[in-house]
Coordinates of C-alpha atoms and ligand atoms in Angstrom, one line a residue:
M1 CA -86.6 8.7 -102.8
A2 CA -85.7 8.8 -99.0
D3 CA -88.7 8.8 -96.7
T4 CA -88.2 12.0 -94.9
P5 CA -91.4 14.1 -94.1
E6 CA -90.4 16.4 -97.1
N7 CA -90.3 13.6 -99.5
L8 CA -93.5 12.2 -98.3
H9 CA -95.2 15.5 -98.8
R10 CA -93.7 15.9 -102.2
R11 CA -95.0 12.4 -103.1
N12 CA -98.4 13.5 -101.8
T13 CA -98.3 16.6 -104.0
L14 CA -97.3 14.6 -107.0
L15 CA -100.2 12.2 -106.4
Q16 CA -102.5 15.2 -106.5
A17 CA -101.3 16.2 -109.7
V18 CA -102.0 12.8 -111.1
R19 CA -105.5 12.9 -109.5
L20 CA -106.3 16.3 -111.0
S21 CA -105.2 15.2 -114.5
V22 CA -107.7 12.3 -114.2
A23 CA -110.3 14.6 -112.7
G24 CA -111.4 16.0 -116.0
T25 CA -111.8 12.5 -117.5
F26 CA -113.7 11.4 -114.5
A27 CA -116.0 14.4 -114.7
A28 CA -116.9 13.8 -118.3
S29 CA -117.2 10.1 -118.2
G30 CA -118.4 9.7 -114.6
A31 CA -121.4 12.1 -115.0
A32 CA -123.6 9.5 -116.7
A33 CA -122.6 6.8 -114.4
L34 CA -123.4 9.0 -111.4
A35 CA -126.7 10.0 -112.7
S36 CA -129.5 10.1 -110.1
P37 CA -132.8 8.8 -111.3
A38 CA -134.5 11.4 -109.2
A39 CA -132.6 14.4 -110.7
P40 CA -131.1 13.7 -114.2
D41 CA -130.5 17.2 -114.9
E42 CA -128.6 17.8 -111.6
A43 CA -126.6 14.6 -112.2
A44 CA -125.5 15.5 -115.7
A45 CA -124.0 18.8 -114.2
A46 CA -122.3 17.0 -111.3
T47 CA -118.6 17.4 -111.9
A48 CA -115.9 17.9 -109.4
E49 CA -114.9 21.2 -110.8
K50 CA -118.6 22.3 -110.5
A51 CA -118.6 21.1 -106.8
I52 CA -115.7 23.5 -106.0
D53 CA -117.2 26.3 -108.1
T54 CA -120.5 25.9 -106.0
L55 CA -118.7 26.0 -102.8
E56 CA -116.9 29.1 -103.9
G57 CA -120.1 30.7 -105.2
T58 CA -121.7 30.2 -101.7
Y59 CA -118.8 31.0 -99.3
G60 CA -116.5 33.2 -101.5
T61 CA -112.9 32.5 -102.2
H62 CA -110.6 32.6 -99.4
K63 CA -107.1 32.8 -100.7
G64 CA -105.0 29.8 -99.9
Q65 CA -107.6 28.1 -97.8
R66 CA -109.7 25.0 -98.3
R67 CA -112.9 25.3 -100.2
N68 CA -114.7 23.1 -97.8
H69 CA -114.0 22.5 -94.1
T70 CA -112.2 25.9 -94.2
K71 CA -112.0 26.4 -90.6
G72 CA -109.8 23.9 -88.7
I73 CA -106.9 23.2 -86.4
G74 CA -104.0 20.8 -86.5
A75 CA -102.8 18.1 -84.2
M76 CA -100.0 15.5 -84.1
G77 CA -99.8 12.0 -82.5
T78 CA -99.5 8.4 -83.2
F79 CA -101.6 5.3 -84.0
V80 CA -100.9 1.8 -82.7
G81 CA -102.8 -1.0 -84.3
N82 CA -103.9 -4.2 -82.8
P83 CA -102.6 -7.1 -85.1
A84 CA -104.5 -9.8 -83.2
A85 CA -107.8 -8.3 -83.9
A86 CA -107.0 -6.7 -87.4
A87 CA -104.8 -9.4 -89.1
P88 CA -107.6 -11.9 -89.9
Y89 CA -109.1 -9.0 -92.0
S90 CA -106.5 -6.6 -93.2
R91 CA -102.8 -6.9 -93.9
S92 CA -102.3 -3.1 -93.7
L93 CA -99.2 -1.8 -92.0
L94 CA -101.7 0.4 -90.1
F95 CA -102.2 -2.5 -87.8
S96 CA -98.8 -3.9 -87.3
G97 CA -98.6 -2.8 -83.6
A98 CA -95.8 -0.4 -84.3
P99 CA -96.5 3.1 -83.5
I100 CA -97.2 5.1 -86.7
D101 CA -96.8 9.0 -86.9
V102 CA -100.0 10.7 -87.6
V103 CA -100.8 14.3 -88.8
A104 CA -104.3 15.2 -88.0
R105 CA -106.6 18.2 -88.8
F106 CA -110.0 18.8 -87.0
S107 CA -112.4 21.0 -89.0
I108 CA -116.0 22.4 -89.3
A109 CA -117.8 21.7 -92.6
G110 CA -118.5 24.5 -95.0
G111 CA -116.4 27.1 -96.7
N112 CA -116.7 29.9 -94.0
P113 CA -113.3 30.4 -92.4
K114 CA -114.9 32.3 -89.5
V115 CA -117.8 30.0 -88.7
E116 CA -118.8 29.9 -85.1
D117 CA -117.4 26.8 -83.3
K118 CA -121.0 26.2 -81.9
E119 CA -122.5 26.1 -85.5
K120 CA -125.0 23.1 -85.7
S121 CA -123.2 21.4 -88.5
T122 CA -120.8 18.5 -89.2
R123 CA -117.3 18.5 -87.7
G124 CA -114.3 16.7 -89.4
L125 CA -111.2 14.7 -88.7
G126 CA -108.5 14.1 -91.3
L127 CA -105.7 11.7 -90.5
E128 CA -102.6 11.2 -92.4
F129 CA -100.8 8.0 -91.4
R130 CA -97.1 7.9 -92.3
L131 CA -96.3 4.3 -92.5
P132 CA -92.9 2.8 -91.7
D133 CA -92.3 1.7 -95.3
G134 CA -92.6 5.2 -96.5
G135 CA -96.2 4.8 -97.7
M136 CA -99.1 6.8 -96.6
H137 CA -102.6 6.2 -95.7
H138 CA -105.5 8.7 -95.3
I139 CA -108.7 8.4 -93.2
T140 CA -111.0 11.5 -93.4
M141 CA -114.2 11.3 -91.3
L142 CA -117.2 13.2 -90.0
N143 CA -118.9 13.3 -86.6
T144 CA -122.2 12.0 -88.1
P145 CA -122.7 8.3 -88.9
M146 CA -124.1 9.0 -92.3
F147 CA -123.6 11.5 -95.2
F148 CA -126.3 13.7 -96.6
A149 CA -125.8 12.8 -100.3
R150 CA -126.2 9.4 -102.0
M151 CA -125.0 10.9 -105.4
P152 CA -122.5 13.9 -106.1
A153 CA -125.5 16.0 -107.4
T154 CA -127.1 16.2 -104.0
F155 CA -123.8 17.7 -102.5
I156 CA -123.8 20.4 -105.3
A157 CA -127.6 21.1 -104.8
K158 CA -127.1 21.4 -101.1
F159 CA -124.3 24.0 -101.2
A160 CA -126.2 25.8 -103.9
A161 CA -129.3 25.9 -101.5
V162 CA -127.4 27.4 -98.6
K163 CA -125.9 30.3 -100.6
P164 CA -127.1 33.5 -99.0
D165 CA -129.3 36.0 -100.8
P166 CA -126.7 38.1 -103.0
A167 CA -128.8 41.2 -102.3
T168 CA -129.3 41.0 -98.5
G169 CA -126.5 38.5 -97.5
K170 CA -129.2 36.6 -95.5
P171 CA -129.9 32.9 -95.7
M172 CA -132.9 31.8 -98.0
P173 CA -134.7 29.2 -96.0
E174 CA -137.2 28.5 -98.9
K175 CA -134.3 27.2 -100.9
V176 CA -133.2 24.9 -98.2
K177 CA -136.8 23.8 -97.9
A178 CA -137.0 23.1 -101.6
F179 CA -133.7 21.2 -101.4
N180 CA -134.9 19.0 -98.5
A181 CA -138.1 18.3 -100.3
T182 CA -136.4 17.1 -103.4
H183 CA -133.5 15.2 -101.9
P184 CA -134.7 12.6 -99.5
D185 CA -131.1 11.1 -99.4
A186 CA -130.2 14.2 -97.1
A187 CA -133.0 13.5 -94.6
S188 CA -131.1 11.2 -92.2
Q189 CA -128.1 13.3 -91.7
T190 CA -130.3 16.5 -91.3
M191 CA -132.3 14.7 -88.6
F192 CA -129.0 13.6 -86.8
L193 CA -127.7 17.1 -86.8
T194 CA -131.1 18.4 -85.6
E195 CA -131.1 16.0 -82.7
H196 CA -127.3 16.3 -81.6
N197 CA -125.7 19.5 -80.5
P198 CA -122.0 19.9 -81.5
P199 CA -119.4 18.8 -79.2
P200 CA -117.8 21.1 -76.5
S201 CA -114.2 19.8 -77.5
Y202 CA -113.0 17.7 -80.3
A203 CA -111.8 15.4 -77.7
N204 CA -115.4 14.4 -76.9
S205 CA -116.4 13.8 -80.5
A206 CA -116.8 10.4 -82.3
F207 CA -115.7 10.3 -85.9
Y208 CA -117.2 8.0 -88.6
G209 CA -115.7 6.6 -91.8
I210 CA -119.2 6.5 -93.2
H211 CA -118.3 4.8 -96.6
T212 CA -117.9 1.2 -96.8
F213 CA -114.4 0.0 -97.5
K214 CA -112.6 -3.3 -98.2
F215 CA -110.2 -4.9 -95.9
V216 CA -107.8 -7.4 -97.6
N217 CA -105.8 -10.0 -95.6
K218 CA -102.6 -11.8 -96.5
A219 CA -104.7 -14.5 -98.3
N220 CA -106.4 -11.8 -100.4
H221 CA -109.7 -12.4 -98.7
V222 CA -111.8 -9.3 -98.9
T223 CA -114.1 -8.2 -96.1
L224 CA -116.4 -5.2 -96.3
V225 CA -116.2 -2.9 -93.3
R226 CA -117.3 0.5 -91.9
W227 CA -115.3 2.1 -89.1
R228 CA -115.6 4.9 -86.4
F229 CA -113.2 6.4 -84.0
V230 CA -114.7 6.6 -80.4
P231 CA -113.1 9.0 -77.8
R232 CA -111.9 7.6 -74.5
D233 CA -112.8 10.9 -73.0
G234 CA -116.4 10.0 -73.8
E235 CA -118.9 11.5 -76.2
K236 CA -120.4 15.0 -75.2
S237 CA -122.7 17.6 -76.7
L238 CA -123.2 21.3 -75.7
S239 CA -126.4 21.8 -74.1
D240 CA -128.8 24.4 -75.7
A241 CA -127.8 26.7 -72.9
E242 CA -124.1 26.3 -73.4
M243 CA -124.6 26.8 -77.2
A244 CA -126.4 30.1 -76.5
S245 CA -123.5 31.5 -74.4
A246 CA -120.5 29.9 -76.1
P247 CA -117.9 32.3 -77.7
D248 CA -117.3 32.1 -81.5
D249 CA -114.0 30.3 -81.0
F250 CA -113.4 27.7 -78.3
L251 CA -112.5 24.5 -79.9
Y252 CA -108.8 25.3 -80.1
A253 CA -108.4 26.4 -76.6
A254 CA -110.6 23.3 -75.5
L255 CA -108.2 21.0 -77.2
T256 CA -104.9 22.7 -75.9
E257 CA -106.3 22.8 -72.4
R258 CA -107.3 19.1 -72.4
L259 CA -103.8 18.1 -73.8
K260 CA -102.2 19.7 -70.8
H261 CA -103.6 17.0 -68.7
G262 CA -102.2 14.2 -71.1
P263 CA -102.6 12.7 -74.5
V264 CA -106.1 12.2 -76.2
K265 CA -107.2 8.9 -77.4
W266 CA -109.7 7.3 -79.8
D267 CA -110.3 3.7 -80.4
M268 CA -110.7 2.6 -84.0
L269 CA -113.7 0.2 -84.1
V270 CA -114.5 -1.7 -87.2
A271 CA -117.9 -3.2 -88.1
I272 CA -117.7 -6.5 -90.1
G273 CA -120.2 -6.3 -93.0
E274 CA -122.7 -9.1 -93.7
P275 CA -124.5 -10.0 -96.9
G276 CA -127.0 -7.3 -97.8
D277 CA -125.3 -4.5 -95.9
S278 CA -125.0 -1.4 -98.2
E279 CA -121.7 -1.2 -100.0
T280 CA -122.1 2.1 -102.0
D281 CA -124.7 4.3 -100.2
P282 CA -123.1 6.6 -97.5
T283 CA -126.6 7.7 -96.5
V284 CA -127.7 4.3 -95.2
L285 CA -126.5 2.8 -91.8
W286 CA -125.7 -0.9 -91.2
P287 CA -127.6 -2.6 -88.5
K288 CA -126.3 -1.9 -85.1
E289 CA -125.8 -5.6 -84.3
R290 CA -122.8 -6.0 -86.6
K291 CA -119.7 -7.6 -85.0
E292 CA -117.2 -4.9 -84.1
I293 CA -113.6 -5.3 -83.6
N294 CA -111.1 -3.0 -81.9
V295 CA -108.2 -2.5 -84.4
G296 CA -106.1 0.1 -82.8
T297 CA -105.8 3.5 -80.9
L298 CA -105.1 6.9 -82.1
T299 CA -103.3 9.0 -79.4
L300 CA -102.9 12.7 -80.1
T301 CA -100.3 14.6 -78.1
S302 CA -100.1 18.2 -79.4
A303 CA -102.4 20.7 -81.2
A304 CA -101.4 23.6 -83.5
P305 CA -103.3 26.7 -84.6
P306 CA -104.3 26.7 -88.4
E307 CA -101.5 29.1 -89.3
T308 CA -98.7 26.7 -88.4
A309 CA -100.1 23.3 -88.5
A310 CA -98.4 20.6 -90.4
S311 CA -101.8 19.6 -91.8
N312 CA -102.2 22.8 -93.6
R313 CA -100.7 21.8 -96.9
I314 CA -102.0 18.2 -96.8
N315 CA -104.8 17.1 -99.0
F316 CA -106.7 14.5 -97.0
D317 CA -107.9 12.7 -100.0
P318 CA -109.6 9.7 -98.9
L319 CA -108.2 7.6 -101.9
V320 CA -104.7 7.8 -100.6
M321 CA -104.6 4.2 -99.2
A322 CA -101.8 1.8 -98.6
D323 CA -102.0 -2.0 -99.2
G324 CA -104.5 -3.9 -97.2
I325 CA -107.5 -1.4 -97.4
L326 CA -109.4 -0.6 -100.6
P327 CA -112.2 1.7 -101.6
T328 CA -115.6 0.4 -102.7
E329 CA -117.5 1.8 -105.9
D330 CA -119.3 4.4 -103.6
P331 CA -120.0 7.2 -106.1
I332 CA -119.4 9.7 -103.2
L333 CA -116.2 8.3 -102.2
L334 CA -114.9 8.3 -105.8
F335 CA -116.2 11.8 -106.3
R336 CA -114.3 13.1 -103.4
S337 CA -110.8 12.5 -104.6
P338 CA -111.1 14.8 -107.8
S339 CA -113.0 17.5 -105.8
Y340 CA -110.3 17.5 -103.1
A341 CA -107.7 17.8 -105.9
Y342 CA -109.4 20.8 -107.4
S343 CA -109.7 22.6 -103.9
Y344 CA -106.1 21.6 -103.2
A345 CA -104.7 22.9 -106.6
R346 CA -106.6 26.2 -106.2
R347 CA -105.6 26.9 -102.7
Q348 CA -101.9 25.7 -103.3
S349 CA -101.6 28.0 -106.3
E350 CA -102.7 31.1 -104.2
G351 CA -99.7 30.6 -102.0
Ligands
HEM401 C1 -119.7 14.6 -102.7 C2 -118.9 14.5 -101.6 C3 -117.9 15.4 -101.1 C4 -117.2 16.5 -101.6 C5 -117.5 17.1 -102.9 C6 -116.3 17.0 -100.7 C7 -115.5 18.1 -100.8 C8 -114.6 18.5 -100.0 C9 -113.4 19.6 -100.2 C10 -113.3 20.3 -101.5 C11 -112.7 19.5 -99.2 C12 -111.4 20.5 -99.0 C13 -110.1 19.7 -99.6 C14 -108.8 20.5 -99.5 O1 -108.7 21.6 -100.1 O2 -107.9 19.9 -98.9 C15 -113.1 18.7 -98.3 C16 -112.7 18.4 -97.0 C17 -113.1 17.6 -96.0 N1 -114.0 16.5 -96.3 FE1 -115.2 16.4 -97.9 N2 -116.5 16.3 -99.5 C18 -117.4 15.3 -99.8 C19 -117.7 14.2 -98.7 C20 -117.2 14.0 -97.6 C21 -117.5 12.9 -96.7 C22 -118.4 11.7 -97.1 C23 -116.6 13.0 -95.6 C24 -116.5 12.1 -94.6 C25 -116.8 10.7 -94.6 C26 -115.9 14.2 -95.9 C27 -115.0 14.7 -94.9 C28 -114.2 15.8 -95.1 C29 -113.2 16.3 -94.0 C30 -112.9 15.8 -92.7 C31 -112.6 17.3 -94.7 C32 -111.5 18.2 -94.1 C33 -110.1 17.6 -94.4 C34 -109.0 18.5 -94.1 O3 -108.8 18.9 -92.7 O4 -108.2 18.9 -94.9 N3 -116.2 14.8 -97.0 N4 -114.4 18.1 -98.7

C-alpha cells in the first residue's frame, strides 16, 4: 500500500477495527485485573463500552462527534527531533531530525460540544505523526501533569457523578462531593485545576503525556520516561476577571490570530525515570529533579475549524505507536485504546 495520506487514514481505520474486536475480550478479561481494592463493585463494571455509555448518559449523544473532548479545533505542522539528545534513549523515527508531518487537534475535556472555552477543566492535544516510512505515531496529552483516575472505574464514576439532574438539568454537587470523598486518586488533579485557571490560548498551554512510556534504543535498552510539551510562547492562565468577561468561544480566534504572526512552537521535554518512579499510576507525579532532555520541537503553522479539520476523522488512540516507544502496563493507558475505539466506531457510523 502506497503511503498517501488516504492510505495512512485507511490503515488507521483498519487498526481501529482490530482494536474494537479485541475491546470486548479486554473488557471481559480485564475487569478482574483492573479491580480497585477501594471499590470492587465499580471495578467489576469498568468496561470500555460502559465508559462510553456513561459519557453519553451524562452529555447526550451528539451525532458524528467524539464522546469525550467533543469540542475542539484542528491544526497542522511539523515535528523535528533532536537525534543527539534522543538517540541514546530511543530509536524512534520521530527523533531522526527530519521534519515529520503532524496533524493536531486541541480540545476541551468532556462530552459537551458547546462547552465554554473558559470552563475550568482540562484541555487536550492530540498529535498524529506521519513518519517517513509510512508508519504513524500518536501522542495524546492533557494540560494537567496528572490524571484523575488510577483505575478505569474512577473515570466512569466521575462522569456518572457530573451528570446533571434529569429533572432540572442542573448539576448535582452532592454527587460530585460523594465522588471526591470516595476516590482519593482524583484529588491531585482536582487541586491542580482549582489552582490553575485555563489558558487564554492553546499557544500558551503546556501539555503532559502523563503516563509513563518506554523508550527503546538501537541496543534494545529500555528507559522509562515521561514527557511534556512546553510552549515557546510561555505558559499563561486567564485571570479571574478575564474568566468572568471572556466570551463563550475564543480559543479558535486566539490561535488563528497568533498564527498570523508566525508558527507556534512547543519543545518536547522528556524526563528520565529512576528506580522507584511510578510506572503504572498516572495520578502520581515523578520528583521534579529528574534529568530532562529536549528531544525535539513541534511547530504548528495553520489552524482549522472543527468542521473542516483534517483531525476530525482521526482516532488519537495513544497505543498507535511506532518502533522505539512502547506503552507500560498502566491500566488507564491500556483502557484508553478500546474506549477510543468505541467512541470512534459510534461517531464514524453516524456519518
Ligand atoms: C480511563 C481513561 C480515559 C478514557 C476512558 C478516555 C476516553 C476518551 C474518549 C472516548 C475520547 C474520544 C475518542 C474519539 O472519539 O476519538 C477521548 C479523547 C481524548 N482523550 Fe481521553 N480518556 C481517558 C484518559 C485520558 C488521558 C489519561 C489523557 C491524556 C494523557 C486523555 C486525553 C485525551 C485527549 C487529548 C482526547 C481528544 C483527542 C482528539 O482530539 O481526538 N484521555 N478520551
